[in-house]
PDB file of C-alpha atoms in Angstrom:
ATOM      1  CA  MET A   1       0.000   0.000   0.000  1.00 74.00           C
ATOM      2  CA  LEU A   2       1.380   3.409  -0.999  1.00 75.00           C
ATOM      3  CA  ILE A   3       0.483   6.340   1.260  1.00 79.00           C
ATOM      4  CA  SER A   4       1.661   9.924   1.382  1.00 78.00           C
ATOM      5  CA  THR A   5       1.048  13.144   3.263  1.00 77.00           C
ATOM      6  CA  ASP A   6      -2.354  13.806   1.711  1.00 72.00           C
ATOM      7  CA  ALA A   7      -5.669  13.810   3.568  1.00 70.00           C
ATOM      8  CA  HIS A   8      -6.673  10.448   2.100  1.00 73.00           C
ATOM      9  CA  SER A   9      -3.705   8.764   3.832  1.00 84.00           C
ATOM     10  CA  LEU A  10      -4.636  10.291   7.185  1.00 87.00           C
ATOM     11  CA  ARG A  11      -7.053   7.432   7.936  1.00 88.00           C
ATOM     12  CA  VAL A  12      -4.115   4.994   7.707  1.00 90.00           C
ATOM     13  CA  TYR A  13      -2.036   6.982  10.198  1.00 91.00           C
ATOM     14  CA  GLU A  14      -5.043   7.302  12.508  1.00 91.00           C
ATOM     15  CA  ALA A  15      -5.717   3.570  12.315  1.00 91.00           C
ATOM     16  CA  LEU A  16      -2.129   2.785  13.331  1.00 93.00           C
ATOM     17  CA  ALA A  17      -2.093   5.324  16.172  1.00 92.00           C
ATOM     18  CA  SER A  18      -3.471   2.867  18.724  1.00 92.00           C
ATOM     19  CA  GLU A  19      -1.686   0.192  20.719  1.00 92.00           C
ATOM     20  CA  ALA A  20      -4.813  -1.982  20.706  1.00 92.00           C
ATOM     21  CA  ARG A  21      -5.103  -1.826  16.921  1.00 94.00           C
ATOM     22  CA  LEU A  22      -1.414  -2.667  16.521  1.00 94.00           C
ATOM     23  CA  ARG A  23      -1.914  -5.708  18.756  1.00 93.00           C
ATOM     24  CA  ILE A  24      -4.899  -6.729  16.609  1.00 94.00           C
ATOM     25  CA  ILE A  25      -2.720  -6.524  13.472  1.00 94.00           C
ATOM     26  CA  ASP A  26      -0.035  -8.659  15.128  1.00 92.00           C
ATOM     27  CA  ARG A  27      -2.534 -11.397  15.917  1.00 93.00           C
ATOM     28  CA  LEU A  28      -4.125 -11.294  12.486  1.00 93.00           C
ATOM     29  CA  PHE A  29      -0.704 -11.779  10.903  1.00 89.00           C
ATOM     30  CA  GLU A  30      -0.501 -15.115  12.731  1.00 89.00           C
ATOM     31  CA  ARG A  31      -3.862 -16.235  11.314  1.00 90.00           C
ATOM     32  CA  GLU A  32      -7.314 -14.845  10.664  1.00 91.00           C
ATOM     33  CA  ARG A  33      -9.523 -14.568  13.747  1.00 91.00           C
ATOM     34  CA  HIS A  34     -13.122 -13.689  14.505  1.00 91.00           C
ATOM     35  CA  VAL A  35     -14.042 -10.667  16.615  1.00 91.00           C
ATOM     36  CA  LYS A  36     -14.980 -12.610  19.757  1.00 91.00           C
ATOM     37  CA  GLU A  37     -11.693 -14.485  19.656  1.00 92.00           C
ATOM     38  CA  LEU A  38      -9.739 -11.220  19.390  1.00 93.00           C
ATOM     39  CA  ALA A  39     -11.762  -9.742  22.239  1.00 92.00           C
ATOM     40  CA  ALA A  40     -10.942 -12.683  24.514  1.00 93.00           C
ATOM     41  CA  GLU A  41      -7.227 -12.588  23.705  1.00 93.00           C
ATOM     42  CA  LEU A  42      -6.948  -8.820  24.228  1.00 92.00           C
ATOM     43  CA  PHE A  43      -9.228  -8.716  27.294  1.00 92.00           C
ATOM     44  CA  LEU A  44     -11.522  -6.218  25.562  1.00 91.00           C
ATOM     45  CA  SER A  45     -15.239  -6.252  24.860  1.00 92.00           C
ATOM     46  CA  SER A  46     -16.475  -7.395  21.458  1.00 91.00           C
ATOM     47  CA  ALA A  47     -17.973  -3.933  20.885  1.00 91.00           C
ATOM     48  CA  VAL A  48     -14.609  -2.233  21.444  1.00 93.00           C
ATOM     49  CA  VAL A  49     -12.794  -4.691  19.167  1.00 93.00           C
ATOM     50  CA  SER A  50     -15.470  -4.197  16.473  1.00 92.00           C
ATOM     51  CA  GLY A  51     -14.801  -0.457  16.623  1.00 93.00           C
ATOM     52  CA  HIS A  52     -11.064  -1.019  16.181  1.00 94.00           C
ATOM     53  CA  ILE A  53     -11.681  -3.416  13.278  1.00 93.00           C
ATOM     54  CA  ARG A  54     -13.921  -0.853  11.596  1.00 92.00           C
ATOM     55  CA  LYS A  55     -11.100   1.729  11.766  1.00 93.00           C
ATOM     56  CA  LEU A  56      -8.629  -0.740  10.281  1.00 94.00           C
ATOM     57  CA  GLU A  57     -11.061  -1.709   7.511  1.00 91.00           C
ATOM     58  CA  GLU A  58     -11.697   1.935   6.591  1.00 89.00           C
ATOM     59  CA  ALA A  59      -7.925   2.384   6.256  1.00 90.00           C
ATOM     60  CA  GLY A  60      -7.649  -0.656   3.978  1.00 89.00           C
ATOM     61  CA  ILE A  61      -5.326  -2.489   6.380  1.00 92.00           C
ATOM     62  CA  VAL A  62      -7.733  -5.222   7.481  1.00 92.00           C
ATOM     63  CA  GLY A  63     -10.455  -7.095   5.625  1.00 90.00           C
ATOM     64  CA  SER A  64     -13.239  -9.335   6.890  1.00 89.00           C
ATOM     65  CA  ARG A  65     -15.629 -12.019   5.736  1.00 87.00           C
ATOM     66  CA  MET A  66     -18.499 -13.899   7.332  1.00 87.00           C
ATOM     67  CA  LYS A  67     -18.078 -17.633   7.987  1.00 86.00           C
ATOM     68  CA  ARG A  68     -20.686 -20.085   9.196  1.00 84.00           C
ATOM     69  CA  ILE A  69     -19.228 -22.576  11.679  1.00 84.00           C
ATOM     70  CA  ASN A  70     -21.120 -25.117  13.790  1.00 84.00           C
ATOM     71  CA  GLY A  71     -24.424 -23.398  13.153  1.00 83.00           C
ATOM     72  CA  GLY A  72     -23.135 -19.925  14.055  1.00 83.00           C
ATOM     73  CA  THR A  73     -22.022 -17.022  11.860  1.00 85.00           C
ATOM     74  CA  TYR A  74     -18.765 -15.251  12.722  1.00 86.00           C
ATOM     75  CA  LYS A  75     -16.955 -12.238  11.317  1.00 88.00           C
ATOM     76  CA  TYR A  76     -13.417 -13.380  10.516  1.00 91.00           C
ATOM     77  CA  CYS A  77     -10.757 -10.721  10.018  1.00 92.00           C
ATOM     78  CA  TYR A  78      -7.451 -10.833   8.137  1.00 92.00           C
ATOM     79  CA  VAL A  79      -4.628  -8.444   7.183  1.00 91.00           C
ATOM     80  CA  LYS A  80      -4.963  -7.173   3.611  1.00 87.00           C
ATOM     81  CA  THR A  81      -1.515  -5.646   3.147  1.00 81.00           C
ATOM     82  CA  GLU A  82       1.868  -6.688   4.482  1.00 78.00           C
ATOM     83  CA  PHE A  83       3.876  -3.551   3.648  1.00 78.00           C
ATOM     84  CA  LEU A  84       3.305   0.201   3.658  1.00 81.00           C
ATOM     85  CA  GLN A  85       5.266   2.578   1.446  1.00 78.00           C
ATOM     86  CA  ILE A  86       5.254   6.206   2.582  1.00 81.00           C
ATOM     87  CA  LYS A  87       5.957   8.981   0.117  1.00 74.00           C
ATOM     88  CA  LEU A  88       6.708  12.082   2.208  1.00 74.00           C
ATOM     89  CA  SER A  89       7.098  14.522  -0.674  1.00 60.00           C
ATOM     90  CA  PRO A  90       3.796  16.091  -1.762  1.00 57.00           C
ATOM     91  CA  GLU A  91       2.517  15.885  -5.299  1.00 52.00           C
ATOM     92  CA  ALA A  92       3.661  18.615  -7.639  1.00 48.00           C
ATOM     93  CA  PRO A  93       1.213  21.454  -8.354  1.00 42.00           C
ATOM     94  CA  GLY A  94      -1.509  20.281 -10.660  1.00 50.00           C
ATOM     95  CA  ALA A  95      -1.615  16.681  -9.442  1.00 73.00           C
ATOM     96  CA  LEU A  96      -1.733  14.012 -12.111  1.00 83.00           C
ATOM     97  CA  SER A  97      -4.948  12.296 -13.100  1.00 89.00           C
ATOM     98  CA  PHE A  98      -5.078   8.583 -13.820  1.00 91.00           C
ATOM     99  CA  HIS A  99      -7.105   5.836 -15.463  1.00 92.00           C
ATOM    100  CA  GLU A 100      -7.348   2.609 -13.438  1.00 93.00           C
ATOM    101  CA  LEU A 101      -8.011  -0.873 -14.791  1.00 94.00           C
ATOM    102  CA  SER A 102      -8.533  -4.036 -12.699  1.00 95.00           C
ATOM    103  CA  LEU A 103      -7.576  -6.899 -14.982  1.00 96.00           C
ATOM    104  CA  PRO A 104      -8.577 -10.459 -13.924  1.00 97.00           C
ATOM    105  CA  ILE A 105      -5.614 -12.813 -14.233  1.00 97.00           C
ATOM    106  CA  GLY A 106      -7.645 -15.181 -16.405  1.00 97.00           C
ATOM    107  CA  GLN A 107      -8.301 -12.580 -19.105  1.00 97.00           C
ATOM    108  CA  TYR A 108      -5.026 -13.157 -20.914  1.00 97.00           C
ATOM    109  CA  THR A 109      -5.040 -13.028 -24.702  1.00 97.00           C
ATOM    110  CA  ASP A 110      -2.231 -15.515 -25.324  1.00 97.00           C
ATOM    111  CA  TYR A 111      -0.003 -17.870 -23.367  1.00 97.00           C
ATOM    112  CA  GLU A 112       2.610 -20.593 -23.422  1.00 97.00           C
ATOM    113  CA  ALA A 113       2.689 -22.970 -20.445  1.00 96.00           C
ATOM    114  CA  TRP A 114       4.795 -25.952 -19.430  1.00 95.00           C
ATOM    115  CA  PRO A 115       4.138 -28.348 -16.508  1.00 94.00           C
ATOM    116  CA  THR A 116       3.930 -28.154 -13.628  1.00 94.00           C
ATOM    117  CA  CYS A 117       1.014 -25.879 -14.492  1.00 96.00           C
ATOM    118  CA  GLY A 118      -2.648 -25.256 -13.856  1.00 97.00           C
ATOM    119  CA  ILE A 119      -5.433 -22.748 -13.433  1.00 97.00           C
ATOM    120  CA  ALA A 120      -8.343 -22.542 -10.991  1.00 97.00           C
ATOM    121  CA  THR A 121     -11.299 -20.415  -9.964  1.00 97.00           C
ATOM    122  CA  VAL A 122     -12.133 -19.776  -6.306  1.00 96.00           C
ATOM    123  CA  GLU A 123     -14.481 -22.778  -6.532  1.00 96.00           C
ATOM    124  CA  HIS A 124     -12.618 -25.484  -8.461  1.00 97.00           C
ATOM    125  CA  LEU A 125      -9.752 -26.483 -10.709  1.00 97.00           C
ATOM    126  CA  ILE A 126     -10.200 -25.698 -14.401  1.00 97.00           C
ATOM    127  CA  GLY A 127      -9.552 -28.878 -16.390  1.00 95.00           C
ATOM    128  CA  GLN A 128      -6.693 -31.050 -15.145  1.00 94.00           C
ATOM    129  CA  TYR A 129      -3.374 -30.488 -13.443  1.00 94.00           C
ATOM    130  CA  ASP A 130      -0.307 -30.127 -15.691  1.00 95.00           C
ATOM    131  CA  ASN A 131      -2.290 -29.911 -18.940  1.00 96.00           C
ATOM    132  CA  PRO A 132      -1.460 -26.645 -20.785  1.00 96.00           C
ATOM    133  CA  VAL A 133      -4.487 -27.116 -23.063  1.00 96.00           C
ATOM    134  CA  CYS A 134      -6.741 -26.232 -20.096  1.00 97.00           C
ATOM    135  CA  PHE A 135      -5.413 -22.670 -20.198  1.00 97.00           C
ATOM    136  CA  MET A 136      -7.744 -22.107 -23.172  1.00 96.00           C
ATOM    137  CA  GLU A 137     -10.910 -23.220 -21.366  1.00 96.00           C
ATOM    138  CA  PRO A 138     -13.566 -20.456 -21.648  1.00 96.00           C
ATOM    139  CA  GLU A 139     -13.904 -20.541 -17.861  1.00 96.00           C
ATOM    140  CA  ARG A 140     -10.379 -19.159 -17.553  1.00 96.00           C
ATOM    141  CA  VAL A 141     -11.830 -15.623 -17.397  1.00 96.00           C
ATOM    142  CA  ASN A 142     -12.986 -16.463 -13.843  1.00 96.00           C
ATOM    143  CA  ALA A 143      -9.568 -17.690 -12.692  1.00 97.00           C
ATOM    144  CA  GLY A 144      -8.224 -16.655  -9.297  1.00 96.00           C
ATOM    145  CA  ILE A 145      -4.852 -18.377  -9.665  1.00 98.00           C
ATOM    146  CA  LEU A 146      -2.623 -19.719 -12.434  1.00 98.00           C
ATOM    147  CA  TRP A 147       0.837 -21.247 -12.359  1.00 97.00           C
ATOM    148  CA  MET A 148       3.450 -22.707 -14.717  1.00 96.00           C
ATOM    149  CA  ALA A 149       6.993 -24.042 -14.373  1.00 95.00           C
ATOM    150  CA  LYS A 150       7.972 -22.257 -17.577  1.00 95.00           C
ATOM    151  CA  GLY A 151       6.227 -20.004 -20.069  1.00 96.00           C
ATOM    152  CA  TRP A 152       4.340 -16.721 -20.233  1.00 97.00           C
ATOM    153  CA  VAL A 153       0.944 -15.045 -20.319  1.00 98.00           C
ATOM    154  CA  GLU A 154      -0.016 -11.897 -22.219  1.00 98.00           C
ATOM    155  CA  TYR A 155      -2.658  -9.269 -21.468  1.00 98.00           C
ATOM    156  CA  LYS A 156      -3.943  -6.335 -23.515  1.00 96.00           C
ATOM    157  CA  LEU A 157      -3.905  -3.004 -21.671  1.00 95.00           C
ATOM    158  CA  PRO A 158      -6.109  -0.344 -23.306  1.00 94.00           C
ATOM    159  CA  ASN A 159      -4.711   3.155 -23.683  1.00 93.00           C
ATOM    160  CA  TYR A 160      -7.522   5.525 -22.660  1.00 90.00           C
ATOM    161  CA  LEU A 161      -5.552   8.740 -23.185  1.00 89.00           C
ATOM    162  CA  TYR A 162      -6.650  11.397 -25.665  1.00 88.00           C
ATOM    163  CA  LYS A 163      -4.210  12.981 -28.072  1.00 83.00           C
ATOM    164  CA  ASP A 164      -3.928  16.136 -25.944  1.00 85.00           C
ATOM    165  CA  GLN A 165      -3.094  14.202 -22.758  1.00 87.00           C
ATOM    166  CA  ARG A 166       0.510  13.406 -21.852  1.00 90.00           C
ATOM    167  CA  LEU A 167       1.360  10.051 -20.272  1.00 92.00           C
ATOM    168  CA  HIS A 168       3.659  10.369 -17.230  1.00 93.00           C
ATOM    169  CA  GLU A 169       3.766   6.843 -15.812  1.00 94.00           C
ATOM    170  CA  ILE A 170       2.284   3.354 -16.084  1.00 95.00           C
ATOM    171  CA  GLU A 171       1.901   1.534 -12.759  1.00 95.00           C
ATOM    172  CA  ILE A 172       1.159  -2.196 -12.594  1.00 96.00           C
ATOM    173  CA  SER A 173       0.601  -3.972  -9.277  1.00 95.00           C
ATOM    174  CA  LEU A 174       0.087  -7.713  -8.866  1.00 96.00           C
ATOM    175  CA  GLU A 175       0.611 -10.613  -6.466  1.00 96.00           C
ATOM    176  CA  ILE A 176       3.229 -12.956  -7.877  1.00 97.00           C
ATOM    177  CA  GLY A 177       5.641 -15.741  -6.937  1.00 96.00           C
ATOM    178  CA  SER A 178       7.659 -18.674  -8.308  1.00 96.00           C
ATOM    179  CA  GLU A 179       6.308 -22.130  -9.209  1.00 95.00           C
ATOM    180  CA  ALA A 180       7.963 -25.154  -7.623  1.00 93.00           C
ATOM    181  CA  PRO A 181       6.711 -28.740  -7.402  1.00 88.00           C
ATOM    182  CA  ARG A 182       4.378 -28.376  -4.396  1.00 86.00           C
ATOM    183  CA  VAL A 183       6.008 -25.471  -2.464  1.00 91.00           C
ATOM    184  CA  ASN A 184       9.562 -24.328  -1.816  1.00 93.00           C
ATOM    185  CA  GLU A 185      10.497 -21.111   0.000  1.00 91.00           C
ATOM    186  CA  ASN A 186      13.931 -21.165  -1.639  1.00 92.00           C
ATOM    187  CA  TRP A 187      13.025 -21.482  -5.318  1.00 93.00           C
ATOM    188  CA  PRO A 188      14.251 -18.352  -7.128  1.00 94.00           C
ATOM    189  CA  SER A 189      12.690 -17.514 -10.465  1.00 95.00           C
ATOM    190  CA  ASP A 190      13.713 -14.890 -13.001  1.00 95.00           C
ATOM    191  CA  ILE A 191      10.465 -13.282 -14.137  1.00 97.00           C
ATOM    192  CA  ARG A 192      10.722 -10.829 -17.009  1.00 97.00           C
ATOM    193  CA  PHE A 193       8.142  -8.174 -17.825  1.00 98.00           C
ATOM    194  CA  TYR A 194       7.467  -6.953 -21.363  1.00 98.00           C
ATOM    195  CA  LEU A 195       5.303  -4.017 -22.427  1.00 97.00           C
ATOM    196  CA  GLY A 196       4.493  -3.351 -26.040  1.00 93.00           C
ATOM    197  CA  GLY A 197       6.904  -6.112 -27.047  1.00 94.00           C
ATOM    198  CA  VAL A 198       9.785  -4.400 -25.224  1.00 96.00           C
ATOM    199  CA  PRO A 199      11.518  -6.119 -22.264  1.00 97.00           C
ATOM    200  CA  VAL A 200      11.182  -3.485 -19.530  1.00 97.00           C
ATOM    201  CA  GLY A 201      12.898  -5.375 -16.719  1.00 96.00           C
ATOM    202  CA  LEU A 202      13.519  -8.529 -14.740  1.00 96.00           C
ATOM    203  CA  TRP A 203      12.616  -9.370 -11.146  1.00 96.00           C
ATOM    204  CA  THR A 204      13.784 -12.467  -9.294  1.00 95.00           C
ATOM    205  CA  SER A 205      11.102 -14.045  -7.136  1.00 95.00           C
ATOM    206  CA  PRO A 206      12.681 -15.666  -4.058  1.00 94.00           C
ATOM    207  CA  GLY A 207      10.362 -18.648  -3.868  1.00 94.00           C
ATOM    208  CA  ASP A 208       7.015 -20.424  -4.034  1.00 95.00           C
ATOM    209  CA  PHE A 209       5.417 -19.687  -0.680  1.00 94.00           C
ATOM    210  CA  GLY A 210       3.413 -22.219   1.299  1.00 91.00           C
ATOM    211  CA  ASP A 211       4.570 -22.055   4.930  1.00 87.00           C
ATOM    212  CA  LYS A 212       1.024 -21.001   5.833  1.00 89.00           C
ATOM    213  CA  ARG A 213      -2.297 -20.686   4.041  1.00 90.00           C
ATOM    214  CA  GLY A 214      -2.992 -17.593   2.021  1.00 91.00           C
ATOM    215  CA  ARG A 215      -5.354 -15.280   3.874  1.00 89.00           C
ATOM    216  CA  LEU A 216      -7.878 -15.380   1.029  1.00 91.00           C
ATOM    217  CA  THR A 217      -7.250 -18.884  -0.252  1.00 90.00           C
ATOM    218  CA  PRO A 218     -10.466 -20.981  -0.495  1.00 93.00           C
ATOM    219  CA  GLU A 219     -10.942 -23.776   2.022  1.00 92.00           C
ATOM    220  CA  TRP A 220     -10.963 -26.484  -0.680  1.00 95.00           C
ATOM    221  CA  TRP A 221      -7.455 -25.536  -1.854  1.00 95.00           C
ATOM    222  CA  HIS A 222      -4.772 -28.014  -0.768  1.00 92.00           C
ATOM    223  CA  SER A 223      -2.399 -26.819   1.944  1.00 90.00           C
ATOM    224  CA  ASP A 224       0.756 -28.253   0.312  1.00 89.00           C
ATOM    225  CA  VAL A 225       0.659 -26.169  -2.890  1.00 92.00           C
ATOM    226  CA  ASN A 226       0.984 -22.464  -3.794  1.00 93.00           C
ATOM    227  CA  GLN A 227      -0.549 -20.351  -1.023  1.00 95.00           C
ATOM    228  CA  TYR A 228       0.449 -16.732  -1.565  1.00 95.00           C
ATOM    229  CA  GLY A 229       2.872 -14.459  -3.380  1.00 95.00           C
ATOM    230  CA  LEU A 230       4.438 -11.046  -2.946  1.00 94.00           C
ATOM    231  CA  LEU A 231       2.691  -7.833  -3.947  1.00 93.00           C
ATOM    232  CA  LYS A 232       4.963  -6.098  -6.447  1.00 94.00           C
ATOM    233  CA  VAL A 233       4.523  -2.688  -8.030  1.00 94.00           C
ATOM    234  CA  LEU A 234       6.065  -2.169 -11.484  1.00 95.00           C
ATOM    235  CA  ARG A 235       6.399   1.435 -12.667  1.00 95.00           C
ATOM    236  CA  ILE A 236       7.403   2.492 -16.167  1.00 95.00           C
ATOM    237  CA  LYS A 237       8.377   6.154 -16.098  1.00 94.00           C
ATOM    238  CA  GLU A 238       9.722   8.554 -18.676  1.00 91.00           C
ATOM    239  CA  LYS A 239      13.346   7.432 -18.374  1.00 90.00           C
ATOM    240  CA  GLY A 240      13.333   4.108 -16.555  1.00 94.00           C
ATOM    241  CA  THR A 241      11.474   1.164 -15.057  1.00 96.00           C
ATOM    242  CA  TYR A 242      11.225   0.409 -11.327  1.00 96.00           C
ATOM    243  CA  ILE A 243       9.953  -2.361  -9.047  1.00 93.00           C
ATOM    244  CA  ASP A 244       8.996  -1.218  -5.553  1.00 89.00           C
ATOM    245  CA  GLY A 245      11.022   1.953  -6.122  1.00 87.00           C
ATOM    246  CA  GLN A 246      14.207   0.176  -7.240  1.00 90.00           C
ATOM    247  CA  ARG A 247      15.386   0.847 -10.767  1.00 93.00           C
ATOM    248  CA  ILE A 248      15.592  -2.344 -12.839  1.00 95.00           C
ATOM    249  CA  SER A 249      16.220  -0.955 -16.335  1.00 96.00           C
ATOM    250  CA  ASP A 250      16.679   2.205 -18.397  1.00 96.00           C
ATOM    251  CA  VAL A 251      13.632   1.377 -20.531  1.00 96.00           C
ATOM    252  CA  GLY A 252      11.125   4.215 -20.360  1.00 95.00           C
ATOM    253  CA  LEU A 253       7.847   5.344 -21.844  1.00 94.00           C
ATOM    254  CA  ARG A 254       9.583   6.630 -24.950  1.00 90.00           C
ATOM    255  CA  ASP A 255      10.715   3.071 -25.701  1.00 93.00           C
ATOM    256  CA  ILE A 256       7.289   1.419 -25.504  1.00 92.00           C
ATOM    257  CA  GLY A 257       5.395   4.160 -27.341  1.00 86.00           C
ATOM    258  CA  THR A 258       2.728   6.310 -25.722  1.00 85.00           C
ATOM    259  CA  ASP A 259       0.325   6.712 -28.648  1.00 84.00           C
ATOM    260  CA  ALA A 260      -0.616   3.041 -29.150  1.00 86.00           C
ATOM    261  CA  MET A 261      -4.294   2.054 -28.832  1.00 90.00           C
ATOM    262  CA  ASN A 262      -3.222  -0.652 -26.387  1.00 92.00           C
ATOM    263  CA  TRP A 263      -0.114  -2.249 -24.929  1.00 94.00           C
ATOM    264  CA  THR A 264       0.616  -5.943 -24.601  1.00 97.00           C
ATOM    265  CA  LEU A 265       1.828  -6.903 -21.124  1.00 97.00           C
ATOM    266  CA  ARG A 266       3.782 -10.162 -21.055  1.00 98.00           C
ATOM    267  CA  ILE A 267       4.814 -11.861 -17.796  1.00 98.00           C
ATOM    268  CA  ALA A 268       7.398 -14.539 -18.553  1.00 98.00           C
ATOM    269  CA  ALA A 269       9.141 -17.156 -16.438  1.00 95.00           C
ATOM    270  CA  GLU A 270      12.621 -17.655 -17.839  1.00 83.00           C
ATOM    271  CA  ASP A 271      13.942 -21.184 -18.302  1.00 74.00           C
ATOM    272  CA  THR A 272      16.854 -21.121 -15.864  1.00 68.00           C
ATOM    273  CA  GLY A 273      17.319 -24.797 -15.046  1.00 72.00           C
ATOM    274  CA  ARG A 274      16.527 -27.335 -12.358  1.00 73.00           C
ATOM    275  CA  GLY A 275      15.851 -26.090  -8.843  1.00 74.00           C
ATOM    276  CA  ARG A 276      14.468 -22.705  -9.847  1.00 89.00           C
ATOM    277  CA  GLY A 277      11.959 -21.012 -12.106  1.00 92.00           C
ATOM    278  CA  GLY A 278       8.258 -20.715 -12.850  1.00 95.00           C
ATOM    279  CA  VAL A 279       5.603 -18.153 -12.096  1.00 97.00           C
ATOM    280  CA  THR A 280       2.365 -18.081 -10.092  1.00 98.00           C
ATOM    281  CA  LEU A 281      -0.152 -15.251 -10.424  1.00 98.00           C
ATOM    282  CA  TYR A 282      -2.752 -14.640  -7.714  1.00 97.00           C
ATOM    283  CA  GLY A 283      -6.006 -12.787  -8.316  1.00 96.00           C
ATOM    284  CA  LYS A 284      -9.086 -12.060  -6.239  1.00 94.00           C
ATOM    285  CA  GLY A 285      -9.980 -14.873  -3.882  1.00 93.00           C
ATOM    286  CA  PHE A 286      -6.451 -16.316  -3.617  1.00 96.00           C
ATOM    287  CA  GLY A 287      -3.256 -15.380  -1.811  1.00 94.00           C
ATOM    288  CA  ASN A 288      -2.924 -12.459   0.586  1.00 92.00           C
ATOM    289  CA  TYR A 289      -4.185  -9.507  -1.460  1.00 91.00           C
ATOM    290  CA  ASP A 290      -7.750  -9.086  -2.643  1.00 88.00           C
ATOM    291  CA  GLN A 291      -6.949  -7.760  -6.098  1.00 93.00           C
ATOM    292  CA  ASP A 292      -6.337  -8.770  -9.683  1.00 95.00           C
ATOM    293  CA  ILE A 293      -3.710  -7.067 -11.858  1.00 97.00           C
ATOM    294  CA  VAL A 294      -4.257  -3.353 -11.250  1.00 95.00           C
ATOM    295  CA  VAL A 295      -3.028  -0.958 -13.935  1.00 96.00           C
ATOM    296  CA  ARG A 296      -2.906   2.808 -13.580  1.00 94.00           C
ATOM    297  CA  SER A 297      -1.994   5.242 -16.369  1.00 93.00           C
ATOM    298  CA  TYR A 298      -1.013   8.634 -14.898  1.00 92.00           C
ATOM    299  CA  TYR A 299      -1.364  11.618 -17.214  1.00 91.00           C
ATOM    300  CA  ALA A 300      -1.648  15.402 -17.351  1.00 86.00           C
TER     301      ALA A 300
END
């Protein structure tokens, strides 16, 4: 989550300015809990804890969902974001406008996949495990997770800008990780990003994470396979490309072209040999972040 010194970010600072709310976050990082359980652990009333949860939800730090267990309905809470990035410098005069697109991970336009691979909705597996043909099932548009040991997926990103508007930055955020047989925390994978056919940069995923269940992962999903990834933010600016603020290449907007009707985004897992590689993409309903691929085009 990126916050700054603007009024919109104030709710985040206010939500964190409470020892009780910080203790709630600590416990929710261990596992999701319902309100009554939190109240008992913190020696607070359920009403007080509900008030704290509401503050954290309004700030976008905590999410919740209702679960029916043993004939009762409980509000279970979980942490939505693991990291906060704070930009202290204010926006320049005449703040930039932006177009935002939430792109489901199953709405790719082309792909190449090699086993181990698969694709699933929040309800069931699509087709069979390790069969690349299943990536073309019509139901893929509802996918919440996809994975492959080698290959790539491509998405079309529409360019909504008018001729008199100047593009300043393209921001792409997504939850992503490696793909190992079952899970492996130490399974590095070189994942390269392309935009408009141009390789804009490479990021090395440290592993395929499964030490604990993803906060959003459906109950039917097996516990010994991909559980969650890392939320990464890719930014293509005028004179360079960055991931989480770190420069990864000199490729800029001028190289990909700013007047195209659309750009093709390719996410590719490089073939780097045994003991590493692959890519897993997490969308809504899987992993730790309740989002698909979110694309913002900033312009003036």
